[in-house]
Amino acid sequence: MTNLRALHFYATPEHDCSYLTGKTAKTLFVDPQAEIDQATYSRLSDLGFRRSGKHIYRPHCDGCNACISVRVPVRHFKFRKSQQRILNKNRDLTVSKTTPAFSDEYYALYSRYINERHQDGDMYPPSLEQFNSFLVEGEEHTYFMEFRDPEGRLLAVSVVDMLEQGMSAIYTFYDPSLSKRSLGTYCILWQLQYCEEHQLPYLYLGYWVKACRKMSYKTAFSPFELLIDGDWMLVKPR
């Protein structure tokens, strides 16, 4: 495992915050030239770092700690009745694990998802370069999880990284016309089931920002842990 103290980190200049209107942000990046093995990446994940394409980063804002890393301890997680119903709605789907790659099929689904669900986000409008740099250019232990219906139609893709202590949910895109299936929620529930079946202790869901409505869904997967002042704190439902 690479010695974390030997790694070099670089902070960006201030830029507009992607989550809070009117706020600025800074980002801390691991040296993109460093060779990061799975053990080191796993350790960085426990310190609140995420991956986007070839870049491993975490927020580094002056005077703001709104972005909080969240993970689900799989052994504590219990499916609610509403979540069980979502699982039942999607029992007909098959899931395949593949290596990251570009395909017209993937990109068509991705484009529809961005165009219909995220017109107000940083990823709009979608582009081939963006798709490849963000999702295809991953790590050795990155996978695409394909979700298909009985006719073989691609309904969703979850991009995940395998860590030594769990799985990191990088991104999911899905058919925006199938709202009754609740595919976004289903893909996370499926990942939790996968972690349980493969004895992976944690599912990492990225950052949670209390004031950001788009991130509120993450707290539905409780109990969860938040990284507060360097320690993971268990938050149980009231």
mmCIF file of C-alpha atoms in Angstrom:
data_model
loop_
_atom_site.group_PDB
_atom_site.id
_atom_site.type_symbol
_atom_site.label_atom_id
_atom_site.label_comp_id
_atom_site.label_asym_id
_atom_site.label_seq_id
_atom_site.Cartn_x
_atom_site.Cartn_y
_atom_site.Cartn_z
ATOM 1 C CA MET A 1 0.000 0.000 0.000
ATOM 2 C CA THR A 2 1.236 3.479 -0.851
ATOM 3 C CA ASN A 3 2.230 5.543 2.192
ATOM 4 C CA LEU A 4 -0.383 8.302 2.435
ATOM 5 C CA ARG A 5 2.241 10.687 3.796
ATOM 6 C CA ALA A 6 4.185 10.265 0.578
ATOM 7 C CA LEU A 7 1.287 11.424 -1.570
ATOM 8 C CA HIS A 8 1.124 14.961 -2.907
ATOM 9 C CA PHE A 9 -2.127 16.910 -2.808
ATOM 10 C CA TYR A 10 -3.174 19.970 -4.776
ATOM 11 C CA ALA A 11 -5.904 22.478 -3.960
ATOM 12 C CA THR A 12 -7.839 24.263 -6.672
ATOM 13 C CA PRO A 13 -8.568 28.007 -6.666
ATOM 14 C CA GLU A 14 -12.017 28.965 -5.430
ATOM 15 C CA HIS A 15 -14.847 28.209 -7.838
ATOM 16 C CA ASP A 16 -18.647 28.274 -7.784
ATOM 17 C CA CYS A 17 -20.106 25.654 -5.460
ATOM 18 C CA SER A 18 -22.032 22.910 -7.246
ATOM 19 C CA TYR A 19 -24.369 22.347 -4.305
ATOM 20 C CA LEU A 20 -25.101 25.669 -2.607
ATOM 21 C CA THR A 21 -26.172 28.735 -4.588
ATOM 22 C CA GLY A 22 -24.037 31.785 -4.037
ATOM 23 C CA LYS A 23 -21.253 29.855 -2.320
ATOM 24 C CA THR A 24 -17.699 29.240 -3.484
ATOM 25 C CA ALA A 25 -15.750 26.031 -3.062
ATOM 26 C CA LYS A 26 -12.232 24.600 -3.155
ATOM 27 C CA THR A 27 -11.269 21.028 -3.957
ATOM 28 C CA LEU A 28 -8.302 18.979 -2.776
ATOM 29 C CA PHE A 29 -6.935 16.527 -5.361
ATOM 30 C CA VAL A 30 -4.529 13.636 -5.001
ATOM 31 C CA ASP A 31 -1.613 14.021 -7.413
ATOM 32 C CA PRO A 32 -3.031 12.551 -10.651
ATOM 33 C CA GLN A 33 0.423 11.176 -11.507
ATOM 34 C CA ALA A 34 0.564 9.060 -8.343
ATOM 35 C CA GLU A 35 -0.004 5.315 -8.621
ATOM 36 C CA ILE A 36 -2.937 4.547 -6.334
ATOM 37 C CA ASP A 37 -3.555 0.887 -5.586
ATOM 38 C CA GLN A 38 -6.810 -0.482 -4.213
ATOM 39 C CA ALA A 39 -5.582 -0.476 -0.620
ATOM 40 C CA THR A 40 -4.590 3.196 -0.797
ATOM 41 C CA TYR A 41 -7.805 4.169 -2.554
ATOM 42 C CA SER A 42 -9.766 2.297 0.110
ATOM 43 C CA ARG A 43 -7.946 4.198 2.838
ATOM 44 C CA LEU A 44 -8.553 7.508 1.075
ATOM 45 C CA SER A 45 -12.261 6.651 0.886
ATOM 46 C CA ASP A 46 -12.306 6.275 4.662
ATOM 47 C CA LEU A 47 -10.815 9.786 4.855
ATOM 48 C CA GLY A 48 -13.630 11.262 2.786
ATOM 49 C CA PHE A 49 -12.140 11.190 -0.710
ATOM 50 C CA ARG A 50 -14.154 10.344 -3.828
ATOM 51 C CA ARG A 51 -13.255 9.521 -7.412
ATOM 52 C CA SER A 52 -14.322 11.286 -10.591
ATOM 53 C CA GLY A 53 -12.698 9.780 -13.673
ATOM 54 C CA LYS A 54 -8.974 9.649 -13.015
ATOM 55 C CA HIS A 55 -9.160 12.186 -10.197
ATOM 56 C CA ILE A 56 -9.462 11.416 -6.485
ATOM 57 C CA TYR A 57 -10.672 14.408 -4.501
ATOM 58 C CA ARG A 58 -12.523 15.799 -1.524
ATOM 59 C CA PRO A 59 -13.962 19.239 -0.654
ATOM 60 C CA HIS A 60 -11.457 21.654 0.868
ATOM 61 C CA CYS A 61 -13.498 24.789 1.451
ATOM 62 C CA ASP A 62 -12.498 27.634 3.751
ATOM 63 C CA GLY A 63 -14.955 28.054 6.591
ATOM 64 C CA CYS A 64 -17.490 25.533 5.291
ATOM 65 C CA ASN A 65 -18.044 21.886 6.181
ATOM 66 C CA ALA A 66 -21.393 21.394 4.455
ATOM 67 C CA CYS A 67 -20.203 18.444 2.347
ATOM 68 C CA ILE A 68 -20.220 15.389 4.611
ATOM 69 C CA SER A 69 -19.160 11.924 3.495
ATOM 70 C CA VAL A 70 -21.845 9.298 4.019
ATOM 71 C CA ARG A 71 -21.690 5.514 3.998
ATOM 72 C CA VAL A 72 -24.143 2.770 4.917
ATOM 73 C CA PRO A 73 -22.963 0.060 7.343
ATOM 74 C CA VAL A 74 -24.457 -2.955 5.635
ATOM 75 C CA ARG A 75 -24.889 -5.094 8.742
ATOM 76 C CA HIS A 76 -27.093 -2.426 10.348
ATOM 77 C CA PHE A 77 -29.237 -1.721 7.307
ATOM 78 C CA LYS A 78 -32.836 -2.987 7.300
ATOM 79 C CA PHE A 79 -35.107 -2.679 4.276
ATOM 80 C CA ARG A 80 -38.209 -0.623 4.930
ATOM 81 C CA LYS A 81 -41.568 -1.741 3.581
ATOM 82 C CA SER A 82 -41.458 0.956 0.887
ATOM 83 C CA GLN A 83 -37.976 -0.177 -0.156
ATOM 84 C CA GLN A 84 -39.067 -3.796 -0.255
ATOM 85 C CA ARG A 85 -41.875 -2.783 -2.595
ATOM 86 C CA ILE A 86 -39.347 -1.156 -4.914
ATOM 87 C CA LEU A 87 -37.278 -4.340 -4.902
ATOM 88 C CA ASN A 88 -40.370 -6.363 -5.771
ATOM 89 C CA LYS A 89 -41.249 -4.022 -8.657
ATOM 90 C CA ASN A 90 -37.880 -4.726 -10.207
ATOM 91 C CA ARG A 91 -37.587 -8.449 -9.601
ATOM 92 C CA ASP A 92 -37.814 -9.015 -13.346
ATOM 93 C CA LEU A 93 -34.554 -7.186 -14.044
ATOM 94 C CA THR A 94 -31.271 -8.986 -14.643
ATOM 95 C CA VAL A 95 -27.939 -7.491 -13.644
ATOM 96 C CA SER A 96 -24.599 -7.977 -15.393
ATOM 97 C CA LYS A 97 -21.188 -6.849 -14.169
ATOM 98 C CA THR A 98 -18.978 -5.464 -16.952
ATOM 99 C CA THR A 99 -15.773 -3.487 -17.313
ATOM 100 C CA PRO A 100 -16.114 0.243 -18.100
ATOM 101 C CA ALA A 101 -16.375 0.989 -21.812
ATOM 102 C CA PHE A 102 -18.065 3.337 -24.225
ATOM 103 C CA SER A 103 -21.015 2.120 -26.253
ATOM 104 C CA ASP A 104 -23.768 3.848 -28.194
ATOM 105 C CA GLU A 105 -26.285 2.073 -25.971
ATOM 106 C CA TYR A 106 -24.732 3.413 -22.768
ATOM 107 C CA TYR A 107 -24.360 6.919 -24.110
ATOM 108 C CA ALA A 108 -27.928 7.105 -25.438
ATOM 109 C CA LEU A 109 -29.272 6.220 -21.987
ATOM 110 C CA TYR A 110 -26.851 8.579 -20.266
ATOM 111 C CA SER A 111 -27.797 11.469 -22.565
ATOM 112 C CA ARG A 112 -31.513 10.961 -21.967
ATOM 113 C CA TYR A 113 -30.946 10.883 -18.229
ATOM 114 C CA ILE A 114 -28.886 14.086 -18.140
ATOM 115 C CA ASN A 115 -31.154 15.945 -20.553
ATOM 116 C CA GLU A 116 -34.335 15.093 -18.653
ATOM 117 C CA ARG A 117 -33.171 14.997 -15.040
ATOM 118 C CA HIS A 118 -30.168 17.305 -14.719
ATOM 119 C CA GLN A 119 -30.592 20.321 -16.960
ATOM 120 C CA ASP A 120 -29.626 22.548 -14.029
ATOM 121 C CA GLY A 121 -26.433 20.637 -13.214
ATOM 122 C CA ASP A 122 -22.742 20.806 -14.098
ATOM 123 C CA MET A 123 -23.057 17.812 -16.419
ATOM 124 C CA TYR A 124 -25.570 19.458 -18.736
ATOM 125 C CA PRO A 125 -25.423 19.301 -21.677
ATOM 126 C CA PRO A 126 -24.024 15.758 -21.981
ATOM 127 C CA SER A 127 -21.050 15.094 -24.230
ATOM 128 C CA LEU A 128 -19.001 12.109 -25.335
ATOM 129 C CA GLU A 129 -15.873 13.579 -23.756
ATOM 130 C CA GLN A 130 -17.673 14.084 -20.455
ATOM 131 C CA PHE A 131 -19.062 10.541 -20.439
ATOM 132 C CA ASN A 132 -15.668 8.994 -21.098
ATOM 133 C CA SER A 133 -13.658 11.171 -18.720
ATOM 134 C CA PHE A 134 -16.158 10.865 -15.883
ATOM 135 C CA LEU A 135 -17.302 7.239 -16.113
ATOM 136 C CA VAL A 136 -15.184 5.170 -18.502
ATOM 137 C CA GLU A 137 -11.755 6.331 -17.326
ATOM 138 C CA GLY A 138 -11.911 4.582 -13.993
ATOM 139 C CA GLU A 139 -9.738 2.417 -11.827
ATOM 140 C CA GLU A 140 -8.753 -1.217 -12.158
ATOM 141 C CA HIS A 141 -11.537 -2.137 -9.762
ATOM 142 C CA THR A 142 -14.295 -0.088 -11.418
ATOM 143 C CA TYR A 143 -17.327 -1.823 -12.925
ATOM 144 C CA PHE A 144 -20.505 -1.036 -14.809
ATOM 145 C CA MET A 145 -23.555 -2.822 -13.378
ATOM 146 C CA GLU A 146 -26.097 -3.196 -16.196
ATOM 147 C CA PHE A 147 -29.789 -3.507 -15.341
ATOM 148 C CA ARG A 148 -31.922 -4.965 -18.164
ATOM 149 C CA ASP A 149 -35.584 -5.887 -18.489
ATOM 150 C CA PRO A 150 -36.776 -9.313 -19.740
ATOM 151 C CA GLU A 151 -36.618 -8.064 -23.358
ATOM 152 C CA GLY A 152 -32.960 -7.153 -22.923
ATOM 153 C CA ARG A 153 -33.464 -3.394 -22.911
ATOM 154 C CA LEU A 154 -30.927 -1.442 -20.876
ATOM 155 C CA LEU A 155 -32.798 0.421 -18.123
ATOM 156 C CA ALA A 156 -29.988 1.546 -15.831
ATOM 157 C CA VAL A 157 -26.235 1.497 -15.301
ATOM 158 C CA SER A 158 -24.532 1.859 -11.931
ATOM 159 C CA VAL A 159 -20.843 2.727 -11.963
ATOM 160 C CA VAL A 160 -19.147 1.368 -8.839
ATOM 161 C CA ASP A 161 -15.673 1.029 -7.385
ATOM 162 C CA MET A 162 -14.755 -2.020 -5.350
ATOM 163 C CA LEU A 163 -12.906 -1.175 -2.143
ATOM 164 C CA GLU A 164 -11.276 -3.468 0.354
ATOM 165 C CA GLN A 165 -13.960 -2.573 2.906
ATOM 166 C CA GLY A 166 -16.931 -2.186 0.612
ATOM 167 C CA MET A 167 -18.267 -0.565 -2.521
ATOM 168 C CA SER A 168 -18.250 3.064 -3.617
ATOM 169 C CA ALA A 169 -21.293 4.176 -5.619
ATOM 170 C CA ILE A 170 -19.798 6.535 -8.200
ATOM 171 C CA TYR A 171 -22.808 7.294 -10.412
ATOM 172 C CA THR A 172 -26.044 5.822 -11.696
ATOM 173 C CA PHE A 173 -27.967 6.794 -14.820
ATOM 174 C CA TYR A 174 -31.270 5.283 -15.883
ATOM 175 C CA ASP A 175 -34.326 5.554 -18.119
ATOM 176 C CA PRO A 176 -36.113 8.684 -16.861
ATOM 177 C CA SER A 177 -39.453 7.594 -18.323
ATOM 178 C CA LEU A 178 -39.844 4.646 -15.933
ATOM 179 C CA SER A 179 -40.651 6.574 -12.771
ATOM 180 C CA LYS A 180 -42.880 3.789 -11.399
ATOM 181 C CA ARG A 181 -39.848 1.548 -11.069
ATOM 182 C CA SER A 182 -37.948 4.078 -8.874
ATOM 183 C CA LEU A 183 -34.755 2.967 -10.597
ATOM 184 C CA GLY A 184 -32.455 5.362 -8.764
ATOM 185 C CA THR A 185 -33.529 3.999 -5.395
ATOM 186 C CA TYR A 186 -33.600 0.441 -6.662
ATOM 187 C CA CYS A 187 -29.991 0.565 -7.860
ATOM 188 C CA ILE A 188 -28.812 1.618 -4.403
ATOM 189 C CA LEU A 189 -30.895 -1.102 -2.758
ATOM 190 C CA TRP A 190 -29.405 -3.613 -5.170
ATOM 191 C CA GLN A 191 -25.911 -2.427 -4.275
ATOM 192 C CA LEU A 192 -26.699 -2.911 -0.603
ATOM 193 C CA GLN A 193 -27.865 -6.448 -1.332
ATOM 194 C CA TYR A 194 -24.690 -7.087 -3.325
ATOM 195 C CA CYS A 195 -22.546 -5.863 -0.424
ATOM 196 C CA GLU A 196 -24.436 -8.099 1.990
ATOM 197 C CA GLU A 197 -24.087 -11.160 -0.241
ATOM 198 C CA HIS A 198 -20.350 -10.555 -0.736
ATOM 199 C CA GLN A 199 -19.694 -9.642 2.906
ATOM 200 C CA LEU A 200 -18.645 -6.086 2.102
ATOM 201 C CA PRO A 201 -19.120 -3.962 5.238
ATOM 202 C CA TYR A 202 -19.893 -0.555 3.702
ATOM 203 C CA LEU A 203 -21.579 1.148 0.769
ATOM 204 C CA TYR A 204 -20.155 4.637 0.224
ATOM 205 C CA LEU A 205 -22.684 7.127 -1.171
ATOM 206 C CA GLY A 206 -20.474 10.167 -1.629
ATOM 207 C CA TYR A 207 -21.291 13.523 -0.075
ATOM 208 C CA TRP A 208 -24.405 14.698 1.698
ATOM 209 C CA VAL A 209 -25.240 18.390 1.962
ATOM 210 C CA LYS A 210 -28.115 19.087 4.320
ATOM 211 C CA ALA A 211 -29.233 22.230 2.462
ATOM 212 C CA CYS A 212 -29.095 20.582 -0.976
ATOM 213 C CA ARG A 213 -32.453 19.050 -1.922
ATOM 214 C CA LYS A 214 -30.921 16.787 -4.581
ATOM 215 C CA MET A 215 -28.881 14.984 -1.917
ATOM 216 C CA SER A 216 -31.701 14.372 0.538
ATOM 217 C CA TYR A 217 -32.350 10.885 -0.880
ATOM 218 C CA LYS A 218 -29.165 9.568 0.711
ATOM 219 C CA THR A 219 -30.564 9.801 4.229
ATOM 220 C CA ALA A 220 -33.347 7.363 3.274
ATOM 221 C CA PHE A 221 -30.799 4.548 3.530
ATOM 222 C CA SER A 222 -30.529 4.480 7.281
ATOM 223 C CA PRO A 223 -28.947 3.870 9.613
ATOM 224 C CA PHE A 224 -25.985 5.553 7.958
ATOM 225 C CA GLU A 225 -22.618 6.927 9.047
ATOM 226 C CA LEU A 226 -21.357 10.485 8.589
ATOM 227 C CA LEU A 227 -17.691 11.479 8.625
ATOM 228 C CA ILE A 228 -17.528 14.184 11.288
ATOM 229 C CA ASP A 229 -14.169 15.684 12.285
ATOM 230 C CA GLY A 230 -12.338 12.617 11.012
ATOM 231 C CA ASP A 231 -14.558 10.017 12.714
ATOM 232 C CA TRP A 232 -17.428 7.996 11.264
ATOM 233 C CA MET A 233 -20.535 8.586 13.404
ATOM 234 C CA LEU A 234 -23.550 6.270 13.229
ATOM 235 C CA VAL A 235 -26.855 8.073 12.690
ATOM 236 C CA LYS A 236 -29.935 5.986 13.485
ATOM 237 C CA PRO A 237 -33.492 6.791 12.377
ATOM 238 C CA ARG A 238 -35.645 8.540 14.948
#
